[in-house]
Amino acid sequence: MYGILVWPPDDLETFMTELQTKHGVQGFGPPHLNLRQPFEWEYGEESLKKAVQGILRSHAPFRLRLGGWGSFPQGVVYLRAYGGTPFRKLHHALEPLAAPLKEIEGPSYLPHLTLALGLAPEEALALSRQLPPPPRGSFLVREAALVQDTPDGELVEVVRFPLSG
């Protein structure tokens, strides 16, 4: 399985990792923002790298604003993110690469960084209401990472590409 994502700046990643430790929760891999849903690729990794690079080179860096904490009914706690039109264009440009493994986001996708997965819905809601604000209000997205998950469920970065449009 592959994904295309944005890693948060070091201070935000540390903040979220410390919150995960403090509250005994975890997400899928380190904190990150999905630019598209996870997918399978059947044509070889080099062709995927070229396809992703071709899409990303036509998109310029953009500012991602951070909002508040929220929860999804599936027991997910997340930090909301807002990328505006640049994010939406990039998200939509990456979708045709391959069909998603399962339709979890769809057209109503809310950009976010996941703090916790697998909680009871009421636990997720309670946790989202007690978390402190992030240490920054925004960050500049300059690059995206192509990642693959391992059989152990870890995310391994394959390559990073700059946004250069």
Short mmCIF file of C-alpha atoms in Angstrom, two decimals:
data_model
loop_
_atom_site.label_atom_id
_atom_site.label_comp_id
_atom_site.label_asym_id
_atom_site.label_seq_id
_atom_site.Cartn_x
_atom_site.Cartn_y
_atom_site.Cartn_z
CA MET A 1 0.00 0.00 0.00
CA TYR A 2 1.23 3.50 -0.86
CA GLY A 3 0.30 6.95 0.34
CA ILE A 4 1.16 10.53 -0.52
CA LEU A 5 1.41 12.81 2.46
CA VAL A 6 2.87 15.85 4.12
CA TRP A 7 5.03 15.56 7.21
CA PRO A 8 4.42 18.35 9.74
CA PRO A 9 7.28 20.62 10.86
CA ASP A 10 9.41 19.21 13.69
CA ASP A 11 7.81 21.28 16.45
CA LEU A 12 4.30 20.19 15.46
CA GLU A 13 5.32 16.55 15.11
CA THR A 14 6.96 16.63 18.56
CA PHE A 15 3.89 18.29 20.06
CA MET A 16 1.56 15.63 18.61
CA THR A 17 3.86 12.73 19.52
CA GLU A 18 4.08 13.99 23.11
CA LEU A 19 0.27 14.21 23.26
CA GLN A 20 0.02 10.64 21.95
CA THR A 21 2.39 9.42 24.66
CA LYS A 22 0.65 11.41 27.39
CA HIS A 23 -2.80 10.07 26.45
CA GLY A 24 -1.72 6.56 25.43
CA VAL A 25 -3.02 6.83 21.87
CA GLN A 26 -1.60 6.50 18.39
CA GLY A 27 -2.43 7.08 14.75
CA PHE A 28 -1.30 5.18 11.67
CA GLY A 29 2.41 5.94 11.61
CA PRO A 30 3.89 9.27 12.69
CA PRO A 31 1.66 12.37 12.53
CA HIS A 32 1.01 13.35 8.90
CA LEU A 33 -1.50 14.90 6.53
CA ASN A 34 -2.79 12.67 3.73
CA LEU A 35 -2.80 14.30 0.32
CA ARG A 36 -4.77 11.32 -1.00
CA GLN A 37 -6.16 8.02 0.23
CA PRO A 38 -3.92 4.95 0.49
CA PHE A 39 -3.75 2.91 -2.71
CA GLU A 40 -2.13 -0.10 -4.38
CA TRP A 41 0.20 0.36 -7.36
CA GLU A 42 0.71 -2.52 -9.78
CA TYR A 43 3.20 -1.06 -12.27
CA GLY A 44 6.45 -0.87 -10.31
CA GLU A 45 7.78 1.73 -7.93
CA GLU A 46 9.85 3.69 -10.48
CA SER A 47 6.77 4.36 -12.60
CA LEU A 48 4.88 5.49 -9.49
CA LYS A 49 7.70 7.88 -8.55
CA LYS A 50 7.60 9.40 -12.05
CA ALA A 51 3.81 9.71 -11.99
CA VAL A 52 3.78 11.41 -8.57
CA GLN A 53 6.67 13.71 -9.48
CA GLY A 54 4.89 14.70 -12.69
CA ILE A 55 1.78 15.73 -10.76
CA LEU A 56 3.60 17.50 -7.92
CA ARG A 57 5.88 19.60 -10.15
CA SER A 58 2.87 21.57 -11.39
CA HIS A 59 1.78 22.57 -7.87
CA ALA A 60 3.34 25.44 -5.96
CA PRO A 61 4.07 25.46 -2.21
CA PHE A 62 1.10 26.60 -0.15
CA ARG A 63 0.25 27.56 3.42
CA LEU A 64 -1.64 25.06 5.52
CA ARG A 65 -3.55 26.67 8.39
CA LEU A 66 -4.25 24.65 11.50
CA GLY A 67 -7.62 24.69 13.17
CA GLY A 68 -8.91 23.04 16.30
CA TRP A 69 -9.19 19.48 17.47
CA GLY A 70 -12.07 17.32 16.38
CA SER A 71 -13.24 13.73 16.30
CA PHE A 72 -14.87 11.44 13.78
CA PRO A 73 -17.57 8.97 14.88
CA GLN A 74 -15.19 6.12 14.01
CA GLY A 75 -13.13 6.94 17.12
CA VAL A 76 -10.56 9.19 15.45
CA VAL A 77 -9.11 12.34 17.04
CA TYR A 78 -7.59 14.84 14.61
CA LEU A 79 -6.18 18.32 14.21
CA ARG A 80 -8.07 20.11 11.45
CA ALA A 81 -6.08 21.67 8.62
CA TYR A 82 -7.09 24.16 5.94
CA GLY A 83 -5.21 24.42 2.68
CA GLY A 84 -7.80 26.25 0.62
CA THR A 85 -7.82 26.05 -3.16
CA PRO A 86 -4.15 24.98 -3.51
CA PHE A 87 -4.76 21.95 -1.29
CA ARG A 88 -8.00 21.01 -3.05
CA LYS A 89 -6.36 21.22 -6.48
CA LEU A 90 -3.45 19.04 -5.37
CA HIS A 91 -5.74 16.54 -3.64
CA HIS A 92 -7.90 16.22 -6.78
CA ALA A 93 -4.86 15.99 -9.08
CA LEU A 94 -3.53 13.00 -7.11
CA GLU A 95 -6.81 11.06 -6.91
CA PRO A 96 -6.71 9.60 -10.47
CA LEU A 97 -3.37 7.85 -9.84
CA ALA A 98 -5.10 4.69 -8.62
CA ALA A 99 -8.30 3.58 -6.97
CA PRO A 100 -8.22 3.90 -3.17
CA LEU A 101 -7.94 0.72 -1.12
CA LYS A 102 -11.31 1.58 0.37
CA GLU A 103 -13.39 4.68 0.12
CA ILE A 104 -12.79 6.34 3.47
CA GLU A 105 -12.61 9.98 2.48
CA GLY A 106 -14.68 10.61 -0.62
CA PRO A 107 -15.62 14.08 -1.79
CA SER A 108 -16.19 15.32 1.77
CA TYR A 109 -12.55 14.81 2.81
CA LEU A 110 -11.47 17.10 5.65
CA PRO A 111 -7.72 17.74 5.64
CA HIS A 112 -6.34 16.77 9.05
CA LEU A 113 -3.49 15.30 11.04
CA THR A 114 -4.56 12.23 13.00
CA LEU A 115 -3.66 12.05 16.67
CA ALA A 116 -5.55 8.89 17.63
CA LEU A 117 -7.32 5.95 16.01
CA GLY A 118 -9.44 3.13 17.40
CA LEU A 119 -11.05 4.87 20.35
CA ALA A 120 -14.68 4.54 21.32
CA PRO A 121 -16.61 7.47 19.80
CA GLU A 122 -17.29 9.04 23.21
CA GLU A 123 -13.61 8.66 24.20
CA ALA A 124 -12.51 10.37 20.98
CA LEU A 125 -14.93 13.24 21.54
CA ALA A 126 -13.86 13.69 25.17
CA LEU A 127 -10.16 13.66 24.26
CA SER A 128 -10.63 16.14 21.41
CA ARG A 129 -12.25 18.59 23.84
CA GLN A 130 -9.37 18.60 26.35
CA LEU A 131 -6.36 18.97 24.05
CA PRO A 132 -4.30 22.18 24.02
CA PRO A 133 -3.93 24.26 20.88
CA PRO A 134 -1.01 23.45 18.59
CA PRO A 135 2.26 25.37 18.98
CA ARG A 136 1.76 27.13 15.64
CA GLY A 137 -1.16 28.34 13.55
CA SER A 138 0.14 27.31 10.14
CA PHE A 139 3.04 25.99 8.13
CA LEU A 140 4.25 26.14 4.56
CA VAL A 141 3.90 22.92 2.58
CA ARG A 142 6.96 22.77 0.32
CA GLU A 143 7.16 19.04 -0.37
CA ALA A 144 5.21 15.81 -0.33
CA ALA A 145 6.35 12.31 0.54
CA LEU A 146 5.53 9.07 -1.19
CA VAL A 147 5.30 6.41 1.52
CA GLN A 148 4.69 2.70 1.69
CA ASP A 149 3.49 0.65 4.62
CA THR A 150 5.41 -2.37 5.81
CA PRO A 151 3.87 -5.71 6.84
CA ASP A 152 4.28 -4.49 10.47
CA GLY A 153 2.05 -1.48 9.71
CA GLU A 154 4.87 1.09 9.74
CA LEU A 155 5.08 3.93 7.23
CA VAL A 156 8.36 4.05 5.32
CA GLU A 157 9.23 7.04 3.20
CA VAL A 158 10.09 6.06 -0.38
CA VAL A 159 10.97 9.54 -1.68
CA ARG A 160 10.15 13.23 -1.16
CA PHE A 161 9.29 15.58 -3.97
CA PRO A 162 9.32 19.38 -3.87
CA LEU A 163 6.26 21.33 -4.86
CA SER A 164 7.63 23.62 -7.52
CA GLY A 165 4.78 24.86 -9.71
#
